Amino acid sequence: MKSTNISPKETFFIGLMLFAVFFGAGNLIFPLSLGQAAGDQVVPAILGFLLTGVGLPLLGVIAIGMAKNEDVQTISARVHPVFGMLFPVIIYLTIGPLFAVPRTGTVSYEIGVAPLLPDGLRSSMWGALLYSVIYFAVTYLLSLNPGKVVDRIGKILTPVLLLILFALLVASIANPLGSIQAPLTAYEYAPFFKGFQEGYLTMDTIGSFIFGLIVINAIRAKGVDEPKSIAKVCISAGLIAATGLALVYVGLAYTGATSVTALGHVENGGIIISKVSQLQFGIFGSLILGIAIIFACLTTSVGLIVACSSYFNKLRPGVSYKTYVLVLTIVSALISNVGLTQIISFSVPVLVAIYPMVIVLIVLSLLAPIVGKRNSIYTWSVLFAGIVSLVDGINAAGIELEISKLFAEYLPLFSLGMGWLVPAIVGGFIGYLFSLRNREIILTSE
């Protein structure tokens, strides 16, 4: 029997499920690095981080919840049919074999394995290579037929990981490793906007298009199929997940900020959490944390490989699901061997380039009752934002274009990494004028 409501208890558990989906073990590393680098500017920096690392993913889930049986491909197609085909592919590759899945392998190695290895093996490529072979072989086997094994591991390991993490954060607050230092250069000027861009690295805003569908399916499994009721539960569950994520991120940022005295500035958050846990709890505590993170990363890896393989199999059914699993797993394994710091470095230009377009799509989806079928608004807004964000991405890759100097001189907020914002608004207004000329209609809620 269909229902229009589910109980507060069921909503709470859906919120916890959403939290677990968003909270990949890889997300641990970025607030720690931010805390170290931001120093005494950690408060504005973490507020910016929370906006893109928590707030926008929440809006993404709500946008999907409000959309009527629409996914990222349908929403992207409002910009242009070709964009609707290409942009989802870019999104799935980004949260799949190019960055997010390899990162699960390198994070689990850095935290769970590398601290236990002899110095010689740790500094050579062989330890990481052997681990990646084993890790991604297990990922491949589980992805072929995930069944209930991965769900059961996730349901057990997520609470265990959170319990260990809670103990670590309490210890770091009660017994900090040192005082908060001055910020690095990148955070001396406009720490909020620097933190805003650092939140891109979680990739959760991108993933919200996919994770939102998971929530909707969970709600429908409870017998709720009425659009307004689904949207209401999505909002409630999203707020629960967002609250949990925000608390964890704030605690991790503080832990990173107080670790500089003991550790110095280190190259990535995986090393920070490994060393902090060892200093707080000894080698045994570090070992338990490492085991929990290995399995948590493994469940994330399998989930992303399954999601990407299913999507590409649906897009091109001539290639079997098993073939996609094999290819995506091999590519992920190869990329993982470049190392965590390098993967993060490579991902930054891509994320800087595509994130603003994702943000525009989310905002316009939330404004669907107003924007409706005025697709010209989507087209011009994403186009203008995309031009600036692509230039930003190229700059982030270390290539300075001549047009960057013009943007820096005339475009508001460009130096803060937010130069796309005004063009997106202007593009939306131009699109609105085009929609009036073309007599595009508003799609009202039914």
Coordinates of C-alpha atoms in Angstrom, one line a residue:
M1 CA 0.0 0.0 0.0
K2 CA 1.3 3.4 -0.9
S3 CA 1.7 6.0 1.8
T4 CA 2.4 9.7 1.9
N5 CA 4.5 9.7 5.1
I6 CA 7.1 7.7 6.9
S7 CA 7.8 7.8 10.6
P8 CA 10.5 10.1 12.2
K9 CA 12.4 6.9 13.1
E10 CA 12.5 5.7 9.5
T11 CA 13.5 9.2 8.4
F12 CA 16.3 9.2 10.9
F13 CA 17.7 5.9 9.7
I14 CA 17.5 7.2 6.1
G15 CA 19.5 10.2 7.2
L16 CA 22.1 7.9 8.8
M17 CA 22.3 5.9 5.6
L18 CA 22.9 9.1 3.6
F19 CA 25.6 10.2 6.1
A20 CA 27.3 6.9 5.6
V21 CA 27.1 7.2 1.8
F22 CA 28.6 10.7 1.8
F23 CA 31.2 10.0 4.5
G24 CA 33.8 8.0 2.6
A25 CA 37.0 7.4 4.5
G26 CA 38.7 9.6 1.9
N27 CA 36.7 12.6 3.3
L28 CA 38.7 12.4 6.5
I29 CA 41.9 13.8 4.9
F30 CA 40.7 17.1 3.6
P31 CA 39.5 18.9 6.8
L32 CA 42.8 17.8 8.5
S33 CA 44.9 19.3 5.7
L34 CA 42.8 22.4 5.8
G35 CA 43.2 22.8 9.5
Q36 CA 47.0 22.5 9.3
A37 CA 47.3 25.0 6.4
A38 CA 44.7 27.5 7.8
G39 CA 46.1 27.7 11.3
D40 CA 44.5 30.6 13.2
Q41 CA 42.3 31.2 10.2
V42 CA 40.7 27.8 10.6
V43 CA 37.2 29.2 11.5
P44 CA 36.5 31.1 8.3
A45 CA 38.3 28.4 6.3
I46 CA 36.2 25.6 7.7
L47 CA 33.0 27.6 7.2
G48 CA 33.8 27.9 3.5
F49 CA 34.6 24.2 3.4
L50 CA 31.3 23.3 5.0
L51 CA 29.5 25.3 2.3
T52 CA 30.8 23.1 -0.5
G53 CA 31.5 20.0 1.5
V54 CA 28.2 19.8 3.3
G55 CA 25.7 22.6 2.2
L56 CA 25.9 22.0 -1.5
P57 CA 25.7 18.2 -1.3
L58 CA 22.6 18.7 0.9
L59 CA 21.1 21.0 -1.8
G60 CA 22.0 18.4 -4.5
V61 CA 20.1 15.7 -2.7
I62 CA 17.1 18.0 -2.2
A63 CA 17.2 19.0 -5.9
I64 CA 17.0 15.4 -6.9
G65 CA 14.3 14.7 -4.4
M66 CA 12.2 17.6 -5.8
A67 CA 12.8 16.5 -9.4
K68 CA 10.2 14.1 -10.7
N69 CA 11.9 10.9 -11.8
E70 CA 14.9 12.9 -13.2
D71 CA 18.6 12.1 -12.9
V72 CA 21.8 14.0 -13.7
Q73 CA 21.4 13.1 -17.4
T74 CA 17.9 14.5 -17.6
I75 CA 18.8 17.7 -15.7
S76 CA 22.0 18.2 -17.8
A77 CA 20.1 17.8 -21.0
R78 CA 18.2 21.0 -20.2
V79 CA 21.4 22.8 -21.1
H80 CA 21.8 21.0 -24.5
P81 CA 21.3 17.4 -25.6
V82 CA 25.1 17.0 -26.3
F83 CA 25.9 18.4 -22.8
G84 CA 23.3 16.0 -21.4
M85 CA 25.3 13.1 -22.8
L86 CA 28.8 14.3 -22.0
F87 CA 28.5 16.0 -18.6
P88 CA 27.2 12.9 -16.8
V89 CA 30.0 10.8 -18.3
I90 CA 32.5 13.3 -16.9
I91 CA 30.8 13.2 -13.5
Y92 CA 30.8 9.4 -13.4
L93 CA 34.5 9.2 -14.5
T94 CA 35.4 11.8 -11.8
I95 CA 33.7 10.0 -8.9
G96 CA 34.8 6.7 -10.4
P97 CA 38.0 5.5 -12.0
L98 CA 39.8 8.8 -12.5
F99 CA 39.9 10.2 -8.9
A100 CA 37.5 9.0 -6.2
V101 CA 38.1 5.2 -6.6
P102 CA 41.9 5.4 -6.9
R103 CA 41.8 7.7 -3.8
T104 CA 40.1 5.0 -1.7
G105 CA 43.1 2.8 -2.5
T106 CA 45.7 5.4 -1.7
V107 CA 44.0 6.6 1.5
S108 CA 43.6 3.1 2.9
Y109 CA 47.2 2.4 2.1
E110 CA 48.5 5.6 3.6
I111 CA 46.5 5.2 6.8
G112 CA 46.1 1.4 7.2
V113 CA 49.3 -0.1 5.8
A114 CA 52.2 2.3 5.3
P115 CA 52.7 3.1 9.0
L116 CA 53.2 -0.6 9.7
L117 CA 55.8 -1.2 6.9
P118 CA 59.6 -1.0 7.4
D119 CA 61.1 2.4 6.2
G120 CA 62.7 0.9 3.1
L121 CA 59.5 -0.8 1.9
R122 CA 57.4 2.3 2.7
S123 CA 59.6 4.6 0.7
S124 CA 59.7 2.3 -2.3
M125 CA 57.0 1.7 -4.9
W126 CA 56.6 -2.0 -4.2
G127 CA 54.6 -1.7 -1.0
A128 CA 52.0 0.5 -2.6
L129 CA 52.0 -1.6 -5.8
L130 CA 51.4 -4.9 -4.0
Y131 CA 48.7 -3.4 -1.9
S132 CA 46.9 -1.9 -4.9
V133 CA 46.9 -5.3 -6.6
I134 CA 45.3 -7.0 -3.6
Y135 CA 42.9 -4.1 -2.8
F136 CA 41.6 -3.8 -6.4
A137 CA 41.4 -7.5 -6.9
V138 CA 39.0 -7.7 -3.9
T139 CA 37.1 -4.6 -5.3
Y140 CA 36.7 -6.4 -8.6
L141 CA 35.4 -9.6 -7.2
L142 CA 32.9 -7.9 -4.9
S143 CA 31.8 -5.6 -7.6
L144 CA 30.8 -8.5 -9.9
N145 CA 28.2 -9.5 -7.4
P146 CA 28.0 -7.1 -4.5
G147 CA 24.8 -8.6 -3.0
K148 CA 24.5 -8.1 0.7
V149 CA 28.2 -8.6 1.6
V150 CA 29.2 -5.0 1.0
D151 CA 26.1 -3.7 2.7
R152 CA 26.8 -5.8 5.8
I153 CA 30.4 -4.7 5.9
G154 CA 29.4 -1.1 5.6
K155 CA 26.7 -1.3 8.3
I156 CA 29.3 -2.8 10.7
L157 CA 32.3 -0.8 9.7
T158 CA 30.7 2.7 9.5
P159 CA 29.7 2.7 13.2
V160 CA 33.1 1.3 14.2
L161 CA 34.9 3.9 12.2
L162 CA 32.8 6.7 13.6
L163 CA 33.4 5.4 17.2
I164 CA 37.1 5.3 16.7
L165 CA 37.0 8.7 15.0
F166 CA 34.9 10.1 17.9
A167 CA 37.5 8.9 20.4
L168 CA 40.2 10.5 18.3
L169 CA 38.4 13.8 18.1
V170 CA 37.7 13.8 21.9
A171 CA 41.3 13.1 22.6
S172 CA 42.5 15.8 20.3
I173 CA 40.2 18.4 21.9
A174 CA 40.9 17.3 25.5
N175 CA 44.7 16.8 24.9
P176 CA 45.7 18.8 21.8
L177 CA 49.1 18.0 20.4
G178 CA 50.1 21.7 20.3
S179 CA 48.9 25.2 19.8
I180 CA 47.3 26.6 16.6
Q181 CA 49.9 28.2 14.4
A182 CA 49.9 31.1 11.8
P183 CA 48.3 30.2 8.5
L184 CA 50.2 29.2 5.3
T185 CA 50.2 31.8 2.6
A186 CA 47.2 30.4 0.7
Y187 CA 45.0 31.1 3.8
E188 CA 46.3 34.5 4.8
Y189 CA 44.1 36.2 2.2
A190 CA 40.4 35.3 2.0
P191 CA 40.5 32.0 4.0
F192 CA 36.7 31.5 3.5
F193 CA 37.0 31.4 -0.3
K194 CA 40.1 29.1 -0.1
G195 CA 38.1 26.8 2.2
F196 CA 35.2 27.0 -0.2
Q197 CA 37.4 25.6 -3.0
E198 CA 39.0 23.0 -0.8
G199 CA 35.5 21.6 -0.3
Y200 CA 35.4 20.7 -4.0
L201 CA 37.9 17.9 -3.2
T202 CA 35.3 15.9 -1.3
M203 CA 33.4 15.5 -4.6
D204 CA 30.2 15.1 -2.6
T205 CA 28.4 17.9 -4.4
I206 CA 29.0 16.0 -7.7
G207 CA 28.1 12.7 -6.0
S208 CA 24.9 14.2 -4.6
F209 CA 23.2 13.7 -8.1
I210 CA 23.9 9.9 -7.7
F211 CA 23.4 9.7 -3.9
G212 CA 20.1 11.5 -4.1
L213 CA 18.7 8.7 -6.2
I214 CA 19.8 6.2 -3.5
V215 CA 17.7 8.1 -0.9
I216 CA 14.7 8.3 -3.2
N217 CA 14.8 4.5 -3.8
A218 CA 15.1 4.0 0.0
I219 CA 12.0 6.3 0.5
R220 CA 10.0 4.5 -2.2
A221 CA 10.9 1.2 -0.6
K222 CA 9.0 2.4 2.4
G223 CA 5.9 2.8 0.2
V224 CA 6.1 6.5 -0.3
D225 CA 5.7 7.6 -3.9
E226 CA 4.1 11.0 -3.7
P227 CA 6.6 13.7 -5.0
K228 CA 6.0 16.2 -2.2
S229 CA 6.4 13.6 0.5
I230 CA 9.6 12.3 -1.1
A231 CA 11.0 15.9 -1.2
K232 CA 10.0 16.4 2.4
V233 CA 11.8 13.2 3.6
C234 CA 14.8 14.1 1.4
I235 CA 15.1 17.5 3.2
S236 CA 14.8 15.9 6.6
A237 CA 17.2 13.1 5.9
G238 CA 19.6 15.5 4.2
L239 CA 19.7 17.8 7.3
I240 CA 20.5 14.8 9.5
A241 CA 23.4 13.7 7.3
A242 CA 24.6 17.3 6.9
T243 CA 24.6 17.8 10.7
G244 CA 26.7 14.7 11.2
L245 CA 29.2 15.7 8.4
A246 CA 29.6 19.2 9.7
L247 CA 30.4 18.0 13.3
V248 CA 33.0 15.6 12.0
Y249 CA 34.6 18.1 9.6
V250 CA 34.9 20.8 12.3
G251 CA 36.5 18.3 14.7
L252 CA 38.9 17.1 12.1
A253 CA 39.8 20.7 11.1
Y254 CA 40.6 21.5 14.8
T255 CA 42.7 18.3 15.0
G256 CA 44.7 19.3 12.0
A257 CA 45.2 22.9 13.2
T258 CA 46.6 21.7 16.5
S259 CA 48.9 19.1 15.0
V260 CA 51.5 21.3 13.4
T261 CA 53.6 21.7 16.5
A262 CA 54.0 17.9 16.8
L263 CA 54.1 16.9 13.1
G264 CA 55.0 20.0 11.2
H265 CA 53.3 20.6 7.9
V266 CA 52.9 17.3 6.0
E267 CA 51.8 16.7 2.5
N268 CA 48.4 15.1 2.9
G269 CA 45.7 14.3 5.5
G270 CA 46.3 10.6 5.3
I271 CA 49.7 11.0 7.0
I272 CA 48.2 13.5 9.5
I273 CA 45.5 11.2 10.8
S274 CA 47.8 8.2 10.9
K275 CA 50.4 10.1 13.0
V276 CA 47.9 11.8 15.2
S277 CA 46.1 8.5 16.1
Q278 CA 49.5 6.9 16.9
L279 CA 50.5 9.8 19.1
Q280 CA 47.1 9.8 20.9
F281 CA 46.5 6.0 21.2
G282 CA 49.8 4.3 20.4
I283 CA 50.4 1.7 17.7
F284 CA 47.4 -0.4 18.7
G285 CA 45.0 2.5 18.2
S286 CA 46.6 3.3 14.9
L287 CA 46.2 -0.3 13.8
I288 CA 42.5 -0.4 14.7
L289 CA 41.9 2.8 12.9
G290 CA 43.8 1.5 9.8
I291 CA 41.8 -1.7 9.6
A292 CA 38.5 0.2 9.9
I293 CA 39.5 2.7 7.2
I294 CA 40.7 -0.1 4.8
F295 CA 37.3 -1.8 4.9
A296 CA 35.4 1.5 4.8
C297 CA 37.4 2.5 1.7
L298 CA 36.7 -0.9 0.2
T299 CA 33.0 -0.5 0.5
T300 CA 33.1 2.9 -1.0
S301 CA 35.3 1.6 -3.8
V302 CA 32.9 -1.2 -4.6
G303 CA 29.9 1.1 -4.4
L304 CA 31.4 3.5 -6.9
I305 CA 32.6 0.8 -9.3
V306 CA 29.1 -0.7 -9.3
A307 CA 27.4 2.7 -9.8
C308 CA 29.8 3.6 -12.7
S309 CA 29.6 0.2 -14.4
S310 CA 25.8 0.1 -14.2
Y311 CA 25.6 3.6 -15.7
F312 CA 28.0 2.9 -18.6
N313 CA 26.3 -0.5 -19.2
K314 CA 23.0 1.3 -19.4
L315 CA 24.5 3.9 -21.7
R316 CA 26.2 1.4 -23.9
P317 CA 24.6 -2.0 -23.3
G318 CA 26.6 -3.6 -26.1
V319 CA 29.5 -3.9 -23.6
S320 CA 28.7 -6.2 -20.6
Y321 CA 28.5 -5.1 -17.0
K322 CA 31.4 -7.4 -16.1
T323 CA 33.6 -5.9 -18.8
Y324 CA 33.0 -2.4 -17.4
V325 CA 33.8 -3.6 -13.9
L326 CA 37.1 -5.1 -15.1
V327 CA 38.2 -2.0 -17.1
L328 CA 37.2 0.5 -14.5
T329 CA 38.9 -1.5 -11.7
I330 CA 42.2 -1.8 -13.7
V331 CA 42.2 1.9 -14.6
S332 CA 41.6 2.8 -10.9
A333 CA 44.4 0.5 -9.8
L334 CA 46.9 2.0 -12.2
I335 CA 46.0 5.6 -11.2
S336 CA 46.2 4.8 -7.5
N337 CA 49.9 4.0 -7.8
V338 CA 50.8 7.6 -8.6
G339 CA 50.2 8.3 -4.9
L340 CA 47.6 10.2 -2.8
T341 CA 49.3 13.6 -3.0
Q342 CA 49.5 13.4 -6.8
I343 CA 45.9 12.2 -7.2
I344 CA 44.7 15.2 -5.2
S345 CA 47.0 17.5 -7.3
F346 CA 45.7 16.1 -10.6
S347 CA 42.0 16.3 -9.5
V348 CA 42.1 20.0 -8.5
P349 CA 42.0 21.5 -12.0
V350 CA 39.2 19.1 -13.1
L351 CA 37.1 19.9 -10.0
V352 CA 37.7 23.6 -10.3
A353 CA 36.5 23.4 -13.9
I354 CA 33.4 21.4 -13.4
Y355 CA 32.2 22.3 -9.9
P356 CA 30.7 25.7 -10.8
M357 CA 28.6 24.0 -13.5
V358 CA 27.3 21.4 -11.1
I359 CA 26.5 24.2 -8.6
V360 CA 24.5 26.1 -11.3
L361 CA 22.6 22.9 -12.2
I362 CA 21.7 22.3 -8.6
V363 CA 20.5 25.9 -8.0
L364 CA 18.4 25.9 -11.2
S365 CA 16.9 22.5 -10.3
L366 CA 15.9 23.9 -6.9
L367 CA 14.3 26.9 -8.7
A368 CA 12.4 24.5 -11.1
P369 CA 9.0 25.8 -9.9
I370 CA 10.1 29.2 -11.2
V371 CA 12.5 28.3 -14.0
G372 CA 10.5 25.3 -15.3
K373 CA 11.0 24.5 -18.9
R374 CA 12.8 27.7 -19.7
N375 CA 15.8 25.7 -20.9
S376 CA 17.5 28.9 -22.3
I377 CA 18.2 29.9 -18.6
Y378 CA 20.0 26.6 -18.1
T379 CA 21.9 27.0 -21.4
W380 CA 23.2 30.5 -20.9
S381 CA 23.8 30.3 -17.2
V382 CA 25.9 27.1 -17.5
L383 CA 27.6 28.4 -20.6
F384 CA 28.8 31.6 -19.0
A385 CA 29.8 29.9 -15.7
G386 CA 31.5 27.1 -17.6
I387 CA 33.7 29.5 -19.7
V388 CA 35.1 31.1 -16.5
S389 CA 35.4 27.8 -14.6
L390 CA 37.3 26.2 -17.5
V391 CA 39.8 29.1 -17.4
D392 CA 40.0 28.7 -13.7
G393 CA 40.7 25.0 -14.1
I394 CA 43.4 25.6 -16.7
N395 CA 45.0 28.2 -14.3
A396 CA 44.8 25.6 -11.5
A397 CA 46.8 23.2 -13.7
G398 CA 49.6 25.8 -13.9
I399 CA 48.8 27.2 -17.3
E400 CA 48.0 30.9 -17.4
L401 CA 45.9 32.0 -20.3
E402 CA 46.0 35.6 -21.6
I403 CA 42.3 35.9 -21.0
S404 CA 42.9 35.2 -17.3
K405 CA 44.5 38.7 -17.0
L406 CA 41.3 40.3 -18.4
F407 CA 39.1 38.2 -16.1
A408 CA 41.3 39.2 -13.1
E409 CA 41.0 42.9 -14.0
Y410 CA 37.3 43.1 -14.9
L411 CA 35.5 40.1 -13.4
P412 CA 34.3 40.4 -9.8
L413 CA 35.6 37.7 -7.4
F414 CA 37.8 36.1 -10.0
S415 CA 40.9 36.3 -7.8
L416 CA 39.0 34.5 -5.1
G417 CA 38.1 31.6 -7.4
M418 CA 34.5 32.7 -7.6
G419 CA 34.6 34.6 -10.9
W420 CA 32.0 32.3 -12.4
L421 CA 29.2 33.6 -10.0
V422 CA 28.4 36.9 -11.7
P423 CA 28.5 35.4 -15.3
A424 CA 26.2 32.6 -14.2
I425 CA 23.6 35.2 -12.9
V426 CA 24.0 37.3 -16.1
G427 CA 23.7 34.2 -18.2
G428 CA 20.5 33.2 -16.4
F429 CA 19.0 36.7 -17.1
I430 CA 20.0 36.5 -20.8
G431 CA 18.5 33.1 -21.0
Y432 CA 15.3 34.4 -19.4
L433 CA 15.1 37.1 -22.2
F434 CA 15.6 34.4 -24.8
S435 CA 12.9 32.3 -23.2
L436 CA 10.4 35.2 -23.5
R437 CA 11.3 35.6 -27.2
N438 CA 10.9 31.9 -27.8
R439 CA 7.8 31.6 -25.6
E440 CA 9.2 28.9 -23.4
I441 CA 6.9 27.8 -20.7
I442 CA 7.1 27.4 -16.9
L443 CA 6.6 23.9 -15.7
T444 CA 4.4 24.2 -12.6
S445 CA 4.2 21.5 -10.0
E446 CA 1.5 19.0 -10.7

